[in-house]
Coordinates of C-alpha atoms in Angstrom, one line a residue:
X93 CA 0.1 0.0 0.0
X94 CA 1.5 3.3 -1.0
X95 CA 0.8 6.9 -0.1
X96 CA -0.8 8.7 -3.1
X97 CA 0.0 12.2 -4.4
X98 CA -2.7 13.7 -2.2
X99 CA -1.4 12.2 0.9
X100 CA -4.7 10.5 1.6
X101 CA -3.6 7.0 1.5
X102 CA -2.9 3.7 0.0
X103 CA -3.6 1.6 -3.0
X104 CA -6.5 -0.2 -4.6
X105 CA -6.4 -3.4 -2.7
X106 CA -5.0 -4.6 0.6
X107 CA -4.4 -8.1 -0.6
X108 CA -0.6 -8.9 -0.8
X109 CA -1.1 -10.5 -4.2
X110 CA -2.5 -7.3 -5.6
X111 CA -5.8 -8.9 -6.9
X112 CA -9.0 -6.8 -6.6
X113 CA -12.1 -8.7 -5.6
X114 CA -14.3 -5.8 -6.6
X115 CA -18.1 -6.5 -6.0
X116 CA -18.0 -10.2 -6.9
X117 CA -19.9 -11.9 -4.1
X118 CA -17.9 -15.1 -3.9
X119 CA -14.6 -13.1 -3.9
X120 CA -15.9 -11.0 -0.9
X121 CA -17.1 -14.0 0.9
X122 CA -13.7 -15.8 0.4
X123 CA -11.9 -12.6 1.5
X124 CA -14.0 -12.5 4.6
X125 CA -13.4 -16.2 5.3
X126 CA -9.7 -15.9 4.9
X127 CA -9.3 -12.6 6.8
X128 CA -11.8 -13.6 9.5
X129 CA -13.4 -10.2 9.5
X130 CA -15.5 -7.8 7.4
X131 CA -14.3 -4.6 5.8
X132 CA -14.7 -1.8 8.1
X133 CA -12.0 0.9 7.8
X134 CA -10.5 3.2 5.2
X135 CA -6.7 3.4 5.4
X136 CA -6.9 6.7 7.3
X137 CA -9.4 5.2 9.8
X138 CA -7.4 2.2 10.3
X139 CA -4.2 4.1 11.1
X140 CA -6.1 6.4 13.4
X141 CA -7.7 3.4 15.3
X142 CA -4.2 1.9 15.7
X143 CA -2.9 5.1 17.0
X144 CA -0.3 5.3 14.2
X145 CA 0.5 8.1 11.8
X146 CA -0.7 7.7 8.3
X147 CA 2.9 8.1 7.1
X148 CA 4.0 5.2 9.3
X149 CA 1.1 3.0 8.5
X150 CA 1.8 3.5 4.7
X151 CA 5.4 2.6 5.2
X152 CA 4.4 -0.6 6.9
X153 CA 1.8 -1.4 4.2
X154 CA 4.2 -0.6 1.5
X155 CA 6.9 -2.8 3.0
X156 CA 4.3 -5.7 3.3
X157 CA 3.7 -5.4 -0.4
X158 CA 0.2 -4.3 -0.2
X159 CA -1.2 -2.4 -3.2
X160 CA -2.7 1.1 -3.2
X161 CA -6.4 1.3 -2.4
X162 CA -6.8 5.1 -2.0
X163 CA -9.4 5.7 0.7
X164 CA -11.7 2.7 0.0
X165 CA -13.3 1.0 2.9
X166 CA -11.4 -2.3 2.6
X167 CA -9.5 -2.9 5.9
X168 CA -10.5 -5.0 8.8
X169 CA -9.8 -5.3 12.6
X170 CA -6.9 -7.5 11.8
X171 CA -5.2 -4.7 9.8
X172 CA -5.6 -2.4 12.8
X173 CA -4.2 -4.9 15.1
X174 CA -1.2 -5.6 12.9
X175 CA -0.4 -1.8 12.8
X176 CA -0.9 -1.6 16.5
X177 CA 1.5 -4.4 17.2
X178 CA 4.3 -3.3 14.9
X179 CA 4.0 0.3 16.3
X180 CA 3.9 -1.2 19.8
X181 CA 7.2 -2.9 19.3
X182 CA 8.8 0.3 18.2
X183 CA 7.3 2.2 21.1
X184 CA 8.6 -0.5 23.6
X185 CA 12.1 -0.1 22.3
X186 CA 12.1 -3.7 21.1
X187 CA 12.5 -2.8 17.4
X188 CA 13.7 0.4 15.8
X189 CA 11.4 1.9 13.2
X190 CA 13.7 0.7 10.4
X191 CA 13.8 -2.8 11.8
X192 CA 10.1 -2.9 12.1
X193 CA 9.8 -2.0 8.4
X194 CA 12.3 -4.7 7.7
X195 CA 10.2 -7.3 9.6
X196 CA 7.2 -6.2 7.6
X197 CA 9.0 -6.3 4.3
X198 CA 10.6 -9.8 4.9
X199 CA 7.4 -11.3 6.2
X200 CA 5.4 -9.8 3.3
X201 CA 7.8 -11.0 0.6
X202 CA 8.0 -14.5 2.1
X203 CA 4.3 -15.0 2.6
X204 CA 3.4 -13.5 -0.8
X205 CA 5.6 -16.1 -2.5
X206 CA 4.0 -18.8 -0.5
X207 CA 0.5 -17.7 -1.2
X208 CA 1.2 -17.5 -4.9
X209 CA 2.8 -21.1 -4.9
X210 CA -0.2 -22.5 -2.9
X211 CA -2.8 -20.9 -5.3
X212 CA -0.8 -21.9 -8.6
X213 CA 0.4 -25.4 -7.6
X214 CA -2.1 -26.5 -5.0
X215 CA -5.4 -24.8 -4.8
X216 CA -5.9 -24.6 -8.5
X217 CA -5.7 -28.2 -8.9
X218 CA -7.9 -29.0 -6.0
X219 CA -10.6 -26.6 -7.0
X220 CA -11.1 -28.2 -10.4
X221 CA -14.9 -29.2 -10.4
X222 CA -15.0 -32.9 -9.4
X223 CA -18.2 -33.5 -11.2
X224 CA -19.6 -32.3 -14.6
X225 CA -21.9 -29.3 -14.1
X226 CA -20.3 -28.1 -10.9
X227 CA -18.7 -24.6 -11.0
X228 CA -15.4 -23.7 -9.4
X229 CA -17.3 -21.3 -7.3
X230 CA -19.3 -24.2 -5.7
X231 CA -16.1 -26.0 -4.9
X232 CA -13.7 -23.2 -3.7
X233 CA -15.5 -21.8 -0.7
X234 CA -16.1 -25.1 1.2
X235 CA -12.6 -26.3 0.3
X236 CA -10.9 -23.2 1.7
X237 CA -13.2 -23.4 4.8
X238 CA -11.7 -26.8 5.5
X239 CA -8.1 -26.1 4.4
X240 CA -7.6 -22.8 6.1
X241 CA -7.3 -23.7 9.7
X242 CA -5.0 -26.7 8.9
X243 CA -2.7 -24.8 6.6
X244 CA -2.6 -21.9 9.3
X245 CA -1.6 -24.4 12.0
X246 CA 1.1 -26.0 9.8
X247 CA 2.5 -22.6 8.8
X248 CA 2.9 -21.6 12.4
X249 CA 4.5 -25.0 13.3
X250 CA 7.1 -24.8 10.5
X251 CA 7.9 -21.2 11.3
X252 CA 8.5 -21.9 14.9
X253 CA 10.8 -24.8 13.9
X254 CA 12.7 -22.5 11.6
X255 CA 12.9 -19.8 14.2
X256 CA 14.2 -22.2 16.8
X257 CA 17.0 -23.3 14.5
X258 CA 17.9 -19.8 13.6
X259 CA 17.9 -18.7 17.3
X260 CA 20.1 -21.6 18.1
X261 CA 22.7 -20.4 15.5
X262 CA 22.6 -16.9 17.0
X263 CA 23.4 -18.1 20.6
X264 CA 26.2 -20.4 19.4
X265 CA 27.9 -17.5 17.5
X266 CA 31.2 -16.2 19.1
X267 CA 30.0 -12.6 19.0
X268 CA 27.4 -10.3 17.5
X269 CA 29.7 -9.4 14.5
X270 CA 29.9 -13.1 13.5
X271 CA 26.1 -13.2 13.0
X272 CA 26.3 -10.2 10.6
X273 CA 29.5 -11.1 8.8
X274 CA 29.8 -14.9 9.2
X275 CA 32.2 -17.5 7.8
X276 CA 30.2 -19.9 5.8
X277 CA 30.5 -22.4 3.0
X278 CA 28.4 -21.3 0.1
X279 CA 27.5 -23.6 -2.8
X280 CA 25.8 -23.0 -6.1
X281 CA 24.4 -25.9 -8.2
X282 CA 23.6 -25.3 -11.8
X283 CA 21.9 -27.2 -14.5
X284 CA 24.1 -27.4 -17.7
X285 CA 22.5 -26.4 -21.0
X286 CA 19.2 -25.0 -19.4
X287 CA 18.8 -22.3 -22.0
X288 CA 18.9 -24.9 -24.8
X289 CA 16.3 -26.9 -22.8
X290 CA 13.9 -23.9 -22.7
X291 CA 13.8 -23.9 -26.5
X292 CA 13.4 -27.6 -26.9
X293 CA 10.9 -28.5 -24.1
X294 CA 7.2 -27.8 -23.9
X295 CA 6.4 -25.3 -21.1
X296 CA 4.7 -28.1 -19.0
X297 CA 7.8 -30.4 -19.4
X298 CA 10.1 -27.6 -18.5
X299 CA 8.1 -26.9 -15.3
X300 CA 8.2 -30.4 -14.3
X301 CA 12.0 -30.6 -14.7
X302 CA 12.6 -27.4 -12.7
X303 CA 10.2 -28.5 -10.0
X304 CA 12.0 -31.9 -9.7
X305 CA 15.3 -30.2 -9.6
X306 CA 14.3 -27.8 -7.0
X307 CA 12.5 -30.5 -4.8
X308 CA 15.5 -32.9 -5.0
X309 CA 18.0 -30.2 -4.2
X310 CA 16.0 -28.8 -1.4
X311 CA 15.5 -32.3 0.2
X312 CA 19.3 -33.1 -0.1
X313 CA 20.4 -29.7 1.4
X314 CA 18.0 -30.0 4.4
X315 CA 18.6 -33.8 5.0
X316 CA 22.4 -33.2 5.3
X317 CA 22.3 -30.1 7.5
X318 CA 22.6 -27.3 5.0
X319 CA 20.2 -24.3 4.4
X320 CA 18.6 -23.6 1.2
X321 CA 19.0 -19.9 0.5
X322 CA 17.0 -19.6 -2.8
X323 CA 16.2 -21.4 -6.0
X324 CA 16.4 -19.7 -9.4
X325 CA 14.9 -22.2 -11.7
X326 CA 18.1 -23.8 -13.1
X327 CA 20.2 -22.8 -10.1
X328 CA 20.2 -23.5 -6.4
X329 CA 22.1 -21.6 -3.8
X330 CA 22.7 -23.2 -0.4
X331 CA 24.9 -22.5 2.7
X332 CA 26.4 -24.5 5.5
X333 CA 28.3 -23.7 8.6
X334 CA 30.5 -26.8 8.1
X335 CA 32.7 -27.3 5.1
X336 CA 32.2 -31.2 5.2
X337 CA 28.4 -30.7 5.1
X338 CA 28.6 -28.4 2.1
X339 CA 30.9 -30.9 0.4
X340 CA 28.7 -33.8 1.1
X341 CA 25.6 -31.9 -0.3
X342 CA 27.5 -31.1 -3.4
X343 CA 28.6 -34.6 -4.2
X344 CA 25.1 -36.0 -3.3
X345 CA 23.6 -33.5 -5.8
X346 CA 25.9 -34.7 -8.5
X347 CA 25.4 -38.4 -7.8
X348 CA 21.6 -38.1 -7.5
X349 CA 21.1 -36.1 -10.7
X350 CA 23.5 -38.1 -12.7
X351 CA 21.5 -41.2 -11.8
X352 CA 18.4 -39.6 -13.3
X353 CA 18.2 -40.0 -17.1
X354 CA 15.6 -37.2 -17.3
X355 CA 17.9 -34.6 -15.7
X356 CA 20.6 -32.5 -17.4
X357 CA 24.1 -32.7 -16.2
X358 CA 24.9 -30.6 -13.2
X359 CA 28.0 -28.5 -12.0
X360 CA 28.6 -27.2 -8.5
X361 CA 30.9 -24.4 -7.1
X362 CA 31.7 -23.9 -3.5
X363 CA 33.6 -21.1 -1.7
X364 CA 34.3 -20.5 2.0
X365 CA 34.7 -17.2 3.7
X366 CA 33.0 -14.2 5.2
X367 CA 29.4 -13.8 4.1
X368 CA 27.0 -11.0 4.9
X369 CA 23.4 -12.2 5.7
X370 CA 20.4 -10.0 5.1
X371 CA 16.7 -11.1 5.2
X372 CA 17.6 -14.7 4.6
X373 CA 19.9 -14.0 1.7
X374 CA 23.6 -14.1 1.5
X375 CA 26.0 -11.6 -0.1
X376 CA 29.7 -10.9 -0.6
X377 CA 32.8 -11.9 -2.4
X378 CA 32.5 -15.5 -1.2
X379 CA 29.0 -15.8 -2.8
X380 CA 30.4 -14.3 -5.9
X381 CA 33.3 -16.6 -6.1
X382 CA 31.1 -19.6 -5.6
X383 CA 29.1 -18.5 -8.5
X384 CA 32.1 -18.0 -10.8
X385 CA 33.5 -21.4 -9.8
X386 CA 30.1 -23.0 -10.9
X387 CA 30.4 -21.3 -14.2
X388 CA 33.8 -22.9 -15.0
X389 CA 33.1 -26.3 -13.3
X390 CA 33.3 -29.4 -15.5
X391 CA 30.0 -31.2 -16.0
X392 CA 28.9 -33.4 -13.2
X393 CA 31.9 -32.2 -11.0
X394 CA 32.5 -29.9 -8.1
X395 CA 34.9 -27.1 -7.9
X396 CA 35.8 -25.3 -4.6
X397 CA 38.2 -22.4 -3.8
X398 CA 41.4 -22.7 -1.9
X399 CA 39.9 -21.5 1.4
X400 CA 37.3 -24.3 1.2
X401 CA 40.1 -26.8 0.5
X402 CA 42.1 -25.5 3.4
X403 CA 39.1 -25.8 5.7
X404 CA 38.5 -29.5 4.6
X405 CA 42.2 -30.3 5.2
X406 CA 42.3 -28.5 8.5
X407 CA 39.3 -30.4 9.9
X408 CA 40.8 -33.8 8.7
X409 CA 38.1 -34.4 6.0
X410 CA 40.5 -34.5 3.2
X411 CA 44.3 -34.9 2.9
X412 CA 46.4 -32.1 1.5
X413 CA 47.7 -34.6 -1.2
X414 CA 47.5 -38.3 -1.9
X415 CA 51.2 -38.7 -1.0
X416 CA 50.5 -37.2 2.4
X417 CA 47.6 -39.6 2.8
X418 CA 49.8 -42.5 2.0
X419 CA 52.5 -41.3 4.5
X420 CA 50.0 -40.9 7.3
X421 CA 48.5 -44.3 6.5
X422 CA 51.9 -46.0 6.7
X423 CA 52.8 -44.2 9.8
X424 CA 49.6 -45.3 11.4
X425 CA 50.1 -48.9 10.3
X426 CA 53.6 -48.9 11.8
X427 CA 52.2 -47.7 15.2
X428 CA 49.4 -50.3 15.0
X429 CA 46.7 -47.6 14.8
X430 CA 44.0 -47.2 12.2
X431 CA 44.7 -44.9 9.2
X432 CA 43.2 -41.4 8.9
X433 CA 39.6 -41.8 7.7
X434 CA 39.4 -39.1 4.9
X435 CA 36.0 -38.5 3.4
X436 CA 37.0 -36.4 0.5
X437 CA 39.8 -36.0 -2.0
X438 CA 41.1 -32.6 -3.5
X439 CA 42.9 -32.2 -6.8
X440 CA 44.4 -28.8 -7.6
X441 CA 43.6 -27.3 -11.0
X442 CA 45.2 -24.8 -13.1
X443 CA 45.1 -21.2 -11.6
X444 CA 43.0 -18.9 -13.8
X445 CA 41.9 -15.3 -13.7
X446 CA 38.2 -14.7 -12.8
X447 CA 36.5 -11.4 -13.7
X448 CA 36.2 -9.1 -10.8
X449 CA 37.9 -11.6 -8.4
X450 CA 41.6 -11.9 -9.7
X451 CA 43.5 -15.1 -10.0
X452 CA 41.7 -18.1 -8.5
X453 CA 43.0 -21.5 -7.7
X454 CA 40.1 -24.0 -8.0
X455 CA 40.3 -27.5 -6.6
X456 CA 38.3 -30.5 -7.9
X457 CA 36.4 -32.1 -5.1
X458 CA 35.6 -35.9 -5.2
X459 CA 35.0 -38.7 -2.8
X460 CA 37.8 -40.8 -1.5
X461 CA 38.0 -44.3 -3.0
X462 CA 35.9 -46.7 -0.9
X463 CA 33.7 -43.8 0.6
X464 CA 30.8 -44.0 -1.8
X465 CA 27.3 -43.6 -0.3

């Protein structure tokens, strides 16, 4: 919702997806069902009832991605309560005004994407009339009535779980600065030849391929302890606190995709270093380097930077060289001890200049012989 030129208010519709129910009876009934309240307030009235200035209310609404509704009577008690809560957090000193706006923006962007996905991929299929002669109108309302409380409970459950995990990472950090500029392993996985596929495949086939890739990648990242940052159709960005976790995810991705004949080849690049985190995303030279390594990686292979290689060596997950591994194994055998259990192997590649990052020394990451999943 944005302030208009007259200073009177906001946009045409408070719905985050920007749709406009207008006077359609079913749309209005659905809106009331979902929001749990009838339209009662204009934007000015809602701001006044919440004890918030129109300027601050507009900033919050704009951050949440709500469209401009002018001064139409389209807001509910829930809108007033949301304003009151955000403003109350600021007044209590728990959040600065800028942080409250960030909370509104991150929540709005995330929930908007979730709502779009649910409608496009979930509700659209379920609301197809089950019998000839039935209209979608006759199906949608009772279906939403049944689904809404269940989806709401599930959303809150997942959010609490994710919040608990994120909070745990905060309290384990060495200091406050570590949470802002953290040292992480960042990996990109990219489908090879995706542009050519877009010209060859039908839209439905392409959509199914992208969904299969994103689903497989998301499952593998989560299962092995990484965090999925975002998906970009033919590319996935993930992060991990532990270099061995990032390495395992990368190799699992290659192994899984290469075993599926319907999937294109994959290449992965990983870098380790300082990363700036903002609103669930990651930024910085380390992220850029991981992206560049992906672009030069061989097909069905993983390239890592020297910092990532050093981290694997430091933690005992990979030997510095095969000759060192052999020497340590021989020494352990002589002492009657088990040899070092390395999970990964690293092979140095030719140094090469990378645009914007100078000369980079990539390493090829593989599994050690005998350590196949």
